[in-house]
PDB file of C-alpha atoms and ligand atoms in Angstrom:
ATOM      1  CA  MET Q   1     -31.587   3.638  -7.612  1.00 92.00           C
ATOM      2  CA  ILE Q   2     -28.434   5.180  -9.011  1.00 97.00           C
ATOM      3  CA  VAL Q   3     -26.040   2.583 -10.393  1.00 98.00           C
ATOM      4  CA  HIS Q   4     -22.278   2.953 -10.851  1.00 98.00           C
ATOM      5  CA  ASP Q   5     -20.391  -0.055 -12.111  1.00 98.00           C
ATOM      6  CA  SER Q   6     -16.935  -0.571 -10.661  1.00 98.00           C
ATOM      7  CA  HIS Q   7     -15.818  -3.352 -13.059  1.00 98.00           C
ATOM      8  CA  CYS Q   8     -15.956  -3.000 -16.850  1.00 98.00           C
ATOM      9  CA  HIS Q   9     -13.178  -3.982 -19.221  1.00 98.00           C
ATOM     10  CA  PHE Q  10     -12.149  -1.634 -21.972  1.00 98.00           C
ATOM     11  CA  PHE Q  11     -11.010  -4.056 -24.683  1.00 98.00           C
ATOM     12  CA  SER Q  12      -9.297  -1.505 -26.989  1.00 98.00           C
ATOM     13  CA  ARG Q  13      -7.825  -2.040 -30.444  1.00 96.00           C
ATOM     14  CA  ARG Q  14      -4.496  -2.642 -28.840  1.00 96.00           C
ATOM     15  CA  PHE Q  15      -5.847  -5.354 -26.625  1.00 96.00           C
ATOM     16  CA  PHE Q  16      -7.308  -7.214 -29.682  1.00 96.00           C
ATOM     17  CA  GLU Q  17      -3.980  -6.618 -31.597  1.00 94.00           C
ATOM     18  CA  ALA Q  18      -1.932  -8.061 -28.786  1.00 93.00           C
ATOM     19  CA  LEU Q  19      -4.057 -11.224 -28.741  1.00 94.00           C
ATOM     20  CA  GLY Q  20      -3.655 -11.514 -32.490  1.00 93.00           C
ATOM     21  CA  ARG Q  21       0.158 -11.066 -32.312  1.00 91.00           C
ATOM     22  CA  GLU Q  22       0.310 -13.723 -29.648  1.00 90.00           C
ATOM     23  CA  LYS Q  23      -1.678 -16.188 -31.677  1.00 90.00           C
ATOM     24  CA  HIS Q  24      -0.621 -15.427 -35.211  1.00 87.00           C
ATOM     25  CA  GLY Q  25       2.742 -13.820 -34.849  1.00 83.00           C
ATOM     26  CA  LEU Q  26       2.928 -11.239 -37.663  1.00 65.00           C
ATOM     27  CA  VAL Q  27       1.489  -7.864 -36.775  1.00 61.00           C
ATOM     28  CA  GLY Q  28       0.117  -7.270 -40.293  1.00 59.00           C
ATOM     29  CA  ASP Q  29      -1.964 -10.522 -40.056  1.00 64.00           C
ATOM     30  CA  ALA Q  30      -3.547  -9.703 -36.776  1.00 73.00           C
ATOM     31  CA  THR Q  31      -5.655  -6.633 -37.089  1.00 89.00           C
ATOM     32  CA  ALA Q  32      -8.178  -5.814 -34.395  1.00 92.00           C
ATOM     33  CA  GLU Q  33     -10.920  -6.545 -36.938  1.00 93.00           C
ATOM     34  CA  SER Q  34      -9.667 -10.030 -37.753  1.00 93.00           C
ATOM     35  CA  VAL Q  35      -9.193 -10.884 -34.103  1.00 94.00           C
ATOM     36  CA  ALA Q  36     -12.692  -9.609 -33.362  1.00 96.00           C
ATOM     37  CA  ARG Q  37     -14.097 -11.831 -36.129  1.00 95.00           C
ATOM     38  CA  GLU Q  38     -12.259 -14.835 -34.604  1.00 93.00           C
ATOM     39  CA  LEU Q  39     -13.713 -14.070 -31.219  1.00 96.00           C
ATOM     40  CA  GLY Q  40     -17.190 -13.417 -32.577  1.00 96.00           C
ATOM     41  CA  TRP Q  41     -17.078  -9.978 -30.926  1.00 97.00           C
ATOM     42  CA  GLU Q  42     -17.511  -6.518 -32.322  1.00 97.00           C
ATOM     43  CA  ALA Q  43     -14.334  -4.772 -33.452  1.00 96.00           C
ATOM     44  CA  PRO Q  44     -13.592  -1.901 -30.984  1.00 97.00           C
ATOM     45  CA  GLY Q  45     -12.591   0.872 -33.435  1.00 96.00           C
ATOM     46  CA  GLU Q  46     -10.398   3.671 -32.047  1.00 97.00           C
ATOM     47  CA  PRO Q  47     -10.569   4.339 -28.247  1.00 98.00           C
ATOM     48  CA  LEU Q  48     -12.852   7.398 -28.710  1.00 98.00           C
ATOM     49  CA  ALA Q  49     -15.328   5.385 -30.753  1.00 98.00           C
ATOM     50  CA  LEU Q  50     -15.262   2.552 -28.170  1.00 98.00           C
ATOM     51  CA  ALA Q  51     -15.761   5.173 -25.393  1.00 98.00           C
ATOM     52  CA  ARG Q  52     -18.798   6.507 -27.293  1.00 98.00           C
ATOM     53  CA  ARG Q  53     -20.137   2.942 -27.660  1.00 98.00           C
ATOM     54  CA  TRP Q  54     -19.829   2.530 -23.879  1.00 98.00           C
ATOM     55  CA  VAL Q  55     -21.499   5.821 -23.074  1.00 98.00           C
ATOM     56  CA  GLU Q  56     -24.578   4.836 -25.330  1.00 98.00           C
ATOM     57  CA  GLU Q  57     -24.646   1.515 -23.617  1.00 98.00           C
ATOM     58  CA  LEU Q  58     -24.580   2.907 -20.134  1.00 98.00           C
ATOM     59  CA  ASP Q  59     -27.287   5.398 -21.144  1.00 98.00           C
ATOM     60  CA  ARG Q  60     -29.458   2.580 -22.423  1.00 98.00           C
ATOM     61  CA  HIS Q  61     -29.280   0.817 -19.107  1.00 98.00           C
ATOM     62  CA  LYS Q  62     -29.310   3.994 -16.959  1.00 98.00           C
ATOM     63  CA  VAL Q  63     -25.990   3.357 -15.502  1.00 98.00           C
ATOM     64  CA  SER Q  64     -24.402   6.635 -14.293  1.00 98.00           C
ATOM     65  CA  ARG Q  65     -20.759   5.837 -14.133  1.00 98.00           C
ATOM     66  CA  ALA Q  66     -18.374   2.964 -14.901  1.00 98.00           C
ATOM     67  CA  ALA Q  67     -14.798   1.993 -14.148  1.00 98.00           C
ATOM     68  CA  LEU Q  68     -13.053   1.070 -17.359  1.00 98.00           C
ATOM     69  CA  ILE Q  69     -10.119  -1.347 -16.970  1.00 98.00           C
ATOM     70  CA  ALA Q  70      -7.212  -1.162 -19.431  1.00 98.00           C
ATOM     71  CA  SER Q  71      -6.941  -4.920 -19.479  1.00 97.00           C
ATOM     72  CA  MET Q  72      -3.313  -5.512 -20.429  1.00 96.00           C
ATOM     73  CA  PRO Q  73      -0.183  -3.795 -19.167  1.00 97.00           C
ATOM     74  CA  GLY Q  74       0.776  -0.859 -21.353  1.00 97.00           C
ATOM     75  CA  ASP Q  75      -2.747  -0.035 -22.634  1.00 98.00           C
ATOM     76  CA  GLU Q  76      -3.525   2.556 -20.027  1.00 97.00           C
ATOM     77  CA  GLY Q  77      -3.373   5.314 -22.728  1.00 97.00           C
ATOM     78  CA  SER Q  78      -6.548   3.890 -24.302  1.00 98.00           C
ATOM     79  CA  VAL Q  79      -8.561   4.152 -21.169  1.00 98.00           C
ATOM     80  CA  ALA Q  80      -7.053   7.615 -20.385  1.00 98.00           C
ATOM     81  CA  GLU Q  81      -8.386   8.787 -23.736  1.00 98.00           C
ATOM     82  CA  ALA Q  82     -11.823   7.471 -22.957  1.00 98.00           C
ATOM     83  CA  VAL Q  83     -11.843   9.055 -19.499  1.00 98.00           C
ATOM     84  CA  ALA Q  84     -10.639  12.357 -20.795  1.00 98.00           C
ATOM     85  CA  ALA Q  85     -13.496  12.501 -23.331  1.00 98.00           C
ATOM     86  CA  HIS Q  86     -16.184  11.473 -20.700  1.00 98.00           C
ATOM     87  CA  PRO Q  87     -14.806  12.388 -17.269  1.00 98.00           C
ATOM     88  CA  ASP Q  88     -18.268  12.449 -15.758  1.00 98.00           C
ATOM     89  CA  ARG Q  89     -19.003   8.894 -16.808  1.00 98.00           C
ATOM     90  CA  PHE Q  90     -15.733   6.960 -16.579  1.00 98.00           C
ATOM     91  CA  THR Q  91     -13.018   6.262 -13.997  1.00 98.00           C
ATOM     92  CA  GLY Q  92      -9.758   4.766 -15.203  1.00 98.00           C
ATOM     93  CA  PHE Q  93      -8.344   1.525 -13.934  1.00 98.00           C
ATOM     94  CA  PHE Q  94      -5.388  -0.223 -15.535  1.00 98.00           C
ATOM     95  CA  VAL Q  95      -3.704  -3.598 -15.280  1.00 98.00           C
ATOM     96  CA  ASN Q  96       0.034  -3.531 -14.194  1.00 98.00           C
ATOM     97  CA  ASN Q  97       2.586  -6.178 -13.641  1.00 98.00           C
ATOM     98  CA  PRO Q  98       4.931  -4.827 -10.906  1.00 98.00           C
ATOM     99  CA  ALA Q  99       7.081  -7.955 -11.307  1.00 98.00           C
ATOM    100  CA  ALA Q 100       7.886  -7.359 -14.954  1.00 98.00           C
ATOM    101  CA  PRO Q 101      10.970  -5.389 -15.932  1.00 98.00           C
ATOM    102  CA  GLY Q 102       9.962  -1.696 -15.981  1.00 98.00           C
ATOM    103  CA  GLY Q 103       6.597  -2.589 -14.491  1.00 98.00           C
ATOM    104  CA  LEU Q 104       6.772  -0.227 -11.584  1.00 98.00           C
ATOM    105  CA  ASP Q 105       7.816   2.635 -13.885  1.00 98.00           C
ATOM    106  CA  GLN Q 106       4.828   1.885 -15.989  1.00 98.00           C
ATOM    107  CA  ALA Q 107       2.609   1.939 -13.007  1.00 98.00           C
ATOM    108  CA  GLN Q 108       4.002   5.325 -11.983  1.00 98.00           C
ATOM    109  CA  ARG Q 109       3.401   6.731 -15.517  1.00 98.00           C
ATOM    110  CA  GLY Q 110      -0.113   5.266 -15.582  1.00 98.00           C
ATOM    111  CA  LEU Q 111      -1.067   6.744 -12.225  1.00 98.00           C
ATOM    112  CA  ALA Q 112       0.159  10.139 -13.504  1.00 97.00           C
ATOM    113  CA  LEU Q 113      -2.265  10.050 -16.455  1.00 96.00           C
ATOM    114  CA  GLY Q 114      -5.416  12.073 -15.993  1.00 91.00           C
ATOM    115  CA  GLY Q 115      -8.431  10.065 -14.700  1.00 95.00           C
ATOM    116  CA  MET Q 116      -6.529   6.952 -13.729  1.00 98.00           C
ATOM    117  CA  ARG Q 117      -7.600   6.125 -10.282  1.00 98.00           C
ATOM    118  CA  CYS Q 118      -6.868   2.448  -9.691  1.00 98.00           C
ATOM    119  CA  VAL Q 119      -4.148  -0.071 -10.574  1.00 98.00           C
ATOM    120  CA  CYS Q 120      -5.144  -3.718 -11.092  1.00 98.00           C
ATOM    121  CA  LEU Q 121      -3.007  -6.665 -10.074  1.00 98.00           C
ATOM    122  CA  PHE Q 122      -3.405 -10.188 -11.478  1.00 98.00           C
ATOM    123  CA  PRO Q 123      -0.812 -12.131  -9.453  1.00 98.00           C
ATOM    124  CA  ALA Q 124      -1.895 -15.548 -10.622  1.00 98.00           C
ATOM    125  CA  MET Q 125      -1.371 -14.524 -14.228  1.00 96.00           C
ATOM    126  CA  HIS Q 126       1.892 -12.633 -13.771  1.00 97.00           C
ATOM    127  CA  ARG Q 127       3.228 -14.981 -11.041  1.00 97.00           C
ATOM    128  CA  TYR Q 128       4.331 -12.982  -7.998  1.00 98.00           C
ATOM    129  CA  ARG Q 129       3.127 -12.990  -4.389  1.00 98.00           C
ATOM    130  CA  LEU Q 130       0.934 -10.224  -3.062  1.00 98.00           C
ATOM    131  CA  ASP Q 131       3.353  -9.769  -0.191  1.00 98.00           C
ATOM    132  CA  ASP Q 132       6.260  -9.293  -2.562  1.00 98.00           C
ATOM    133  CA  GLU Q 133       8.520  -6.174  -2.128  1.00 98.00           C
ATOM    134  CA  ARG Q 134       7.492  -5.051  -5.660  1.00 98.00           C
ATOM    135  CA  VAL Q 135       3.822  -5.039  -4.584  1.00 98.00           C
ATOM    136  CA  VAL Q 136       4.774  -3.007  -1.479  1.00 98.00           C
ATOM    137  CA  ARG Q 137       6.439  -0.528  -3.905  1.00 98.00           C
ATOM    138  CA  LEU Q 138       3.266  -0.446  -5.902  1.00 98.00           C
ATOM    139  CA  PHE Q 139       1.162   0.366  -2.795  1.00 98.00           C
ATOM    140  CA  GLU Q 140       3.684   3.182  -2.087  1.00 98.00           C
ATOM    141  CA  LEU Q 141       2.977   4.547  -5.599  1.00 98.00           C
ATOM    142  CA  ALA Q 142      -0.767   4.199  -5.080  1.00 98.00           C
ATOM    143  CA  ALA Q 143      -0.503   6.058  -1.710  1.00 98.00           C
ATOM    144  CA  GLU Q 144       1.435   8.881  -3.446  1.00 98.00           C
ATOM    145  CA  HIS Q 145      -1.186   9.303  -6.031  1.00 98.00           C
ATOM    146  CA  GLY Q 146      -4.299   8.732  -3.805  1.00 98.00           C
ATOM    147  CA  ALA Q 147      -5.174   5.708  -5.881  1.00 98.00           C
ATOM    148  CA  VAL Q 148      -6.977   2.492  -5.165  1.00 98.00           C
ATOM    149  CA  VAL Q 149      -5.352  -0.935  -5.639  1.00 99.00           C
ATOM    150  CA  PHE Q 150      -7.480  -3.808  -7.239  1.00 99.00           C
ATOM    151  CA  ALA Q 151      -6.066  -7.233  -6.470  1.00 99.00           C
ATOM    152  CA  HIS Q 152      -7.551 -10.258  -8.302  1.00 98.00           C
ATOM    153  CA  CYS Q 153      -7.567 -13.301  -5.990  1.00 98.00           C
ATOM    154  CA  GLY Q 154      -8.791 -16.807  -6.386  1.00 97.00           C
ATOM    155  CA  TYR Q 155      -9.884 -18.566  -9.591  1.00 97.00           C
ATOM    156  CA  LEU Q 156      -9.003 -16.812 -12.840  1.00 96.00           C
ATOM    157  CA  SER Q 157      -9.917 -17.556 -16.413  1.00 92.00           C
ATOM    158  CA  ILE Q 158      -9.707 -15.162 -19.210  1.00 92.00           C
ATOM    159  CA  GLU Q 159     -12.497 -15.535 -21.739  1.00 92.00           C
ATOM    160  CA  ALA Q 160     -10.806 -13.813 -24.755  1.00 94.00           C
ATOM    161  CA  ARG Q 161      -7.782 -16.168 -24.354  1.00 94.00           C
ATOM    162  CA  THR Q 162      -9.914 -19.276 -24.005  1.00 93.00           C
ATOM    163  CA  ARG Q 163     -11.949 -18.359 -27.088  1.00 94.00           C
ATOM    164  CA  MET Q 164      -8.724 -17.791 -29.073  1.00 93.00           C
ATOM    165  CA  GLY Q 165      -7.343 -21.076 -27.967  1.00 94.00           C
ATOM    166  CA  LEU Q 166      -4.454 -19.287 -26.156  1.00 94.00           C
ATOM    167  CA  PRO Q 167      -2.969 -20.909 -23.044  1.00 90.00           C
ATOM    168  CA  THR Q 168      -3.354 -18.947 -19.833  1.00 85.00           C
ATOM    169  CA  MET Q 169      -0.465 -19.885 -17.626  1.00 86.00           C
ATOM    170  CA  VAL Q 170      -1.933 -19.033 -14.281  1.00 95.00           C
ATOM    171  CA  ASP Q 171      -0.706 -20.230 -10.989  1.00 97.00           C
ATOM    172  CA  LEU Q 172      -3.714 -19.849  -8.726  1.00 97.00           C
ATOM    173  CA  ARG Q 173      -1.571 -20.114  -5.630  1.00 98.00           C
ATOM    174  CA  PHE Q 174      -0.448 -16.541  -6.106  1.00 98.00           C
ATOM    175  CA  GLY Q 175      -4.041 -15.223  -5.808  1.00 98.00           C
ATOM    176  CA  ASP Q 176      -3.986 -15.556  -1.986  1.00 98.00           C
ATOM    177  CA  PRO Q 177      -6.021 -12.910  -0.110  1.00 98.00           C
ATOM    178  CA  LEU Q 178      -3.946 -13.646   3.069  1.00 98.00           C
ATOM    179  CA  ALA Q 179      -0.751 -12.492   1.330  1.00 98.00           C
ATOM    180  CA  LEU Q 180      -2.698  -9.349   0.152  1.00 98.00           C
ATOM    181  CA  ALA Q 181      -3.564  -8.776   3.806  1.00 98.00           C
ATOM    182  CA  VAL Q 182       0.071  -8.638   4.738  1.00 98.00           C
ATOM    183  CA  THR Q 183       0.696  -5.746   2.251  1.00 98.00           C
ATOM    184  CA  ALA Q 184      -2.662  -4.019   2.662  1.00 98.00           C
ATOM    185  CA  GLY Q 185      -2.093  -3.939   6.420  1.00 98.00           C
ATOM    186  CA  ARG Q 186       0.981  -1.796   5.923  1.00 98.00           C
ATOM    187  CA  PHE Q 187      -1.023   0.856   3.966  1.00 98.00           C
ATOM    188  CA  PRO Q 188      -4.300   1.452   5.820  1.00 98.00           C
ATOM    189  CA  HIS Q 189      -5.013   4.498   3.796  1.00 98.00           C
ATOM    190  CA  VAL Q 190      -4.851   2.745   0.417  1.00 98.00           C
ATOM    191  CA  PRO Q 191      -8.247   1.381  -0.399  1.00 99.00           C
ATOM    192  CA  VAL Q 192      -8.137  -2.162  -1.901  1.00 99.00           C
ATOM    193  CA  ILE Q 193     -10.784  -3.858  -4.032  1.00 99.00           C
ATOM    194  CA  VAL Q 194     -10.878  -7.617  -4.206  1.00 99.00           C
ATOM    195  CA  PRO Q 195     -13.148  -8.594  -7.159  1.00 98.00           C
ATOM    196  CA  HIS Q 196     -15.757 -11.382  -7.154  1.00 98.00           C
ATOM    197  CA  PHE Q 197     -15.728 -11.643  -3.350  1.00 98.00           C
ATOM    198  CA  GLY Q 198     -12.309 -13.290  -3.522  1.00 98.00           C
ATOM    199  CA  GLY Q 199     -13.130 -15.584  -6.470  1.00 97.00           C
ATOM    200  CA  GLY Q 200     -13.287 -18.797  -4.550  1.00 96.00           C
ATOM    201  CA  PHE Q 201     -11.007 -17.892  -1.636  1.00 98.00           C
ATOM    202  CA  PHE Q 202     -14.084 -16.499  -0.065  1.00 98.00           C
ATOM    203  CA  ARG Q 203     -13.213 -17.475   3.500  1.00 98.00           C
ATOM    204  CA  GLU Q 204      -9.625 -16.207   3.120  1.00 98.00           C
ATOM    205  CA  ALA Q 205     -10.857 -12.946   1.524  1.00 98.00           C
ATOM    206  CA  LEU Q 206     -13.321 -12.498   4.509  1.00 98.00           C
ATOM    207  CA  MET Q 207     -10.370 -13.069   6.919  1.00 98.00           C
ATOM    208  CA  ALA Q 208      -8.218 -10.566   5.036  1.00 99.00           C
ATOM    209  CA  ALA Q 209     -11.035  -7.950   5.086  1.00 98.00           C
ATOM    210  CA  GLU Q 210     -11.605  -8.556   8.780  1.00 98.00           C
ATOM    211  CA  ALA Q 211      -7.910  -7.906   9.406  1.00 98.00           C
ATOM    212  CA  CYS Q 212      -7.716  -4.914   6.951  1.00 98.00           C
ATOM    213  CA  PRO Q 213     -10.529  -2.373   7.010  1.00 98.00           C
ATOM    214  CA  SER Q 214      -9.161  -1.004   3.755  1.00 98.00           C
ATOM    215  CA  ILE Q 215     -10.247  -4.083   1.783  1.00 99.00           C
ATOM    216  CA  HIS Q 216     -13.438  -3.869  -0.172  1.00 99.00           C
ATOM    217  CA  PHE Q 217     -15.082  -6.645  -2.276  1.00 98.00           C
ATOM    218  CA  ASP Q 218     -16.554  -6.067  -5.711  1.00 98.00           C
ATOM    219  CA  THR Q 219     -19.614  -8.154  -6.406  1.00 98.00           C
ATOM    220  CA  SER Q 220     -18.885  -8.549 -10.123  1.00 98.00           C
ATOM    221  CA  SER Q 221     -19.565 -11.194 -12.659  1.00 96.00           C
ATOM    222  CA  SER Q 222     -21.839 -14.233 -12.322  1.00 94.00           C
ATOM    223  CA  ASN Q 223     -19.541 -15.434  -9.482  1.00 97.00           C
ATOM    224  CA  GLY Q 224     -19.299 -18.836 -10.960  1.00 96.00           C
ATOM    225  CA  TRP Q 225     -16.729 -19.712  -8.295  1.00 98.00           C
ATOM    226  CA  ILE Q 226     -19.546 -20.586  -5.920  1.00 97.00           C
ATOM    227  CA  LYS Q 227     -19.647 -23.988  -7.520  1.00 97.00           C
ATOM    228  CA  PHE Q 228     -16.395 -24.781  -5.680  1.00 97.00           C
ATOM    229  CA  VAL Q 229     -18.170 -24.457  -2.298  1.00 95.00           C
ATOM    230  CA  PRO Q 230     -20.823 -27.121  -1.562  1.00 95.00           C
ATOM    231  CA  ASP Q 231     -24.387 -25.705  -1.166  1.00 96.00           C
ATOM    232  CA  LEU Q 232     -23.232 -22.106  -1.242  1.00 97.00           C
ATOM    233  CA  THR Q 233     -25.611 -19.645  -2.949  1.00 98.00           C
ATOM    234  CA  LEU Q 234     -24.962 -16.056  -3.975  1.00 98.00           C
ATOM    235  CA  ALA Q 235     -27.500 -14.945  -1.405  1.00 98.00           C
ATOM    236  CA  ASP Q 236     -25.410 -16.693   1.264  1.00 98.00           C
ATOM    237  CA  VAL Q 237     -22.269 -14.853  -0.072  1.00 98.00           C
ATOM    238  CA  PHE Q 238     -23.977 -11.438   0.122  1.00 98.00           C
ATOM    239  CA  ARG Q 239     -25.259 -12.204   3.639  1.00 98.00           C
ATOM    240  CA  ARG Q 240     -21.844 -13.340   4.869  1.00 98.00           C
ATOM    241  CA  ALA Q 241     -20.043 -10.477   3.208  1.00 98.00           C
ATOM    242  CA  LEU Q 242     -22.426  -7.923   4.724  1.00 98.00           C
ATOM    243  CA  ALA Q 243     -22.015  -9.577   8.123  1.00 98.00           C
ATOM    244  CA  VAL Q 244     -18.200  -9.307   7.953  1.00 98.00           C
ATOM    245  CA  LEU Q 245     -17.428  -6.160   5.874  1.00 98.00           C
ATOM    246  CA  GLY Q 246     -20.734  -4.321   6.232  1.00 98.00           C
ATOM    247  CA  PRO Q 247     -22.359  -2.243   3.477  1.00 98.00           C
ATOM    248  CA  ASN Q 248     -19.615   0.308   3.269  1.00 98.00           C
ATOM    249  CA  ARG Q 249     -17.065  -2.089   1.751  1.00 98.00           C
ATOM    250  CA  LEU Q 250     -19.063  -3.836  -0.992  1.00 98.00           C
ATOM    251  CA  VAL Q 251     -19.070  -2.214  -4.498  1.00 98.00           C
ATOM    252  CA  PHE Q 252     -21.264  -3.359  -7.264  1.00 98.00           C
ATOM    253  CA  GLY Q 253     -19.586  -4.494 -10.479  1.00 98.00           C
ATOM    254  CA  SER Q 254     -20.804  -6.341 -13.541  1.00 98.00           C
ATOM    255  CA  ASP Q 255     -17.582  -7.453 -15.225  1.00 98.00           C
ATOM    256  CA  SER Q 256     -18.873  -6.355 -18.575  1.00 98.00           C
ATOM    257  CA  SER Q 257     -16.408  -6.418 -21.362  1.00 98.00           C
ATOM    258  CA  PHE Q 258     -17.205  -7.037 -25.036  1.00 98.00           C
ATOM    259  CA  PHE Q 259     -19.742  -5.977 -27.571  1.00 98.00           C
ATOM    260  CA  PRO Q 260     -22.420  -6.895 -28.768  1.00 97.00           C
ATOM    261  CA  ARG Q 261     -23.115  -8.386 -25.323  1.00 98.00           C
ATOM    262  CA  GLY Q 262     -22.535  -5.029 -23.762  1.00 98.00           C
ATOM    263  CA  TRP Q 263     -23.483  -4.114 -20.202  1.00 98.00           C
ATOM    264  CA  ARG Q 264     -24.410  -7.211 -18.210  1.00 98.00           C
ATOM    265  CA  LYS Q 265     -27.948  -6.273 -17.077  1.00 98.00           C
ATOM    266  CA  VAL Q 266     -28.507  -9.809 -15.935  1.00 98.00           C
ATOM    267  CA  VAL Q 267     -25.731  -9.558 -13.295  1.00 98.00           C
ATOM    268  CA  HIS Q 268     -27.256  -6.359 -11.924  1.00 98.00           C
ATOM    269  CA  GLY Q 269     -30.755  -7.831 -11.936  1.00 98.00           C
ATOM    270  CA  ALA Q 270     -29.762 -10.965 -10.172  1.00 98.00           C
ATOM    271  CA  GLN Q 271     -27.809  -9.047  -7.419  1.00 98.00           C
ATOM    272  CA  GLN Q 272     -30.629  -6.572  -6.936  1.00 98.00           C
ATOM    273  CA  ALA Q 273     -33.066  -9.381  -6.472  1.00 98.00           C
ATOM    274  CA  ILE Q 274     -30.792 -11.092  -3.863  1.00 98.00           C
ATOM    275  CA  LEU Q 275     -30.324  -7.949  -1.923  1.00 98.00           C
ATOM    276  CA  ASP Q 276     -34.168  -7.523  -1.846  1.00 98.00           C
ATOM    277  CA  GLU Q 277     -34.529 -11.188  -0.845  1.00 98.00           C
ATOM    278  CA  ILE Q 278     -32.148 -10.939   2.053  1.00 98.00           C
ATOM    279  CA  GLY Q 279     -33.720  -7.707   3.222  1.00 98.00           C
ATOM    280  CA  CYS Q 280     -30.814  -5.342   2.575  1.00 98.00           C
ATOM    281  CA  GLU Q 281     -31.878  -1.843   3.720  1.00 98.00           C
ATOM    282  CA  ASP Q 282     -32.300   0.843   1.006  1.00 98.00           C
ATOM    283  CA  ASP Q 283     -29.446   2.896   2.514  1.00 98.00           C
ATOM    284  CA  ALA Q 284     -27.127  -0.089   2.399  1.00 98.00           C
ATOM    285  CA  CYS Q 285     -28.199  -0.888  -1.216  1.00 98.00           C
ATOM    286  CA  ARG Q 286     -27.453   2.683  -2.193  1.00 98.00           C
ATOM    287  CA  LYS Q 287     -23.961   2.376  -0.822  1.00 98.00           C
ATOM    288  CA  ILE Q 288     -23.346  -0.885  -2.717  1.00 98.00           C
ATOM    289  CA  PHE Q 289     -24.637   0.428  -5.999  1.00 98.00           C
ATOM    290  CA  SER Q 290     -23.206   3.944  -5.952  1.00 98.00           C
ATOM    291  CA  GLY Q 291     -22.267   5.447  -2.641  1.00 98.00           C
ATOM    292  CA  ASN Q 292     -19.049   3.452  -2.007  1.00 98.00           C
ATOM    293  CA  PHE Q 293     -17.954   4.066  -5.620  1.00 98.00           C
ATOM    294  CA  GLU Q 294     -18.298   7.824  -5.022  1.00 98.00           C
ATOM    295  CA  ARG Q 295     -16.384   7.545  -1.740  1.00 98.00           C
ATOM    296  CA  LEU Q 296     -13.523   5.673  -3.466  1.00 98.00           C
ATOM    297  CA  PHE Q 297     -13.415   7.656  -6.769  1.00 98.00           C
ATOM    298  CA  GLY Q 298     -15.059  11.000  -6.115  1.00 95.00           C
ATOM    299  CA  ALA Q 299     -18.635  12.257  -6.462  1.00 89.00           C
TER     300      ALA Q 299
HETATM  301 ZN1   ZN C   1     -13.054  -8.656 -14.895  1.00 84.84          ZN
END
């Protein structure tokens, strides 16, 4: 079965340096290498070297294509470089904060870069509502560029920050799928991806998806949020999501991010086993693992 991964983070040199600056202040003291050592992760090198590392990793696991997320505002250039070098393997996503000064201009510039197909919102981290007028403006930009909007809802923790001992000032109330539905409903032709099945706001995410046929879920990560719902299993989650959204609106993702861990084969294996267990038809599985990705981002 062909596998495309709709959710991988591209932790570039600039991403590591920004963490270092935040923790240690002086730029000179916070090289990507020193931050990588502190995290116990591999240093990323230059974007083209990291892109090469990803290609080899995807080859090793027979993953055909991957979405690479520029994981902090302003780092879209790093992913654009990776995509330009390997356009048949990578699709560019980037994090944007439309509520920051100049944020929407940054989104516009990012969407104009070659290979950038999706803009990612983290409202709980950046503290704005998903029905805010600036989010509406962002959807307008996505519509103009034929891009997809990724909106993180529900529980949010950022492993790199936790490991560095950096506070993550999230306000989880902003990650409300029902607020997203208000905006998504105005832009039926802008596809939306809600990662991790709504990340704990599963019921609300299902309601939002029922109301808005443009809303997709990604299946990514170990979906640790299921611990917030008594007796819920990941098999139940897949069954329910298939019942409400159908197989055309689920996209596989692993939420892979750092090396040496690399591609999270275990996430793929667990989800494949669950889809087998619940009797998901081959055609539906093909859509989840590659077909829907191709519809959203091109064959
Ligand atoms: Zn992620």
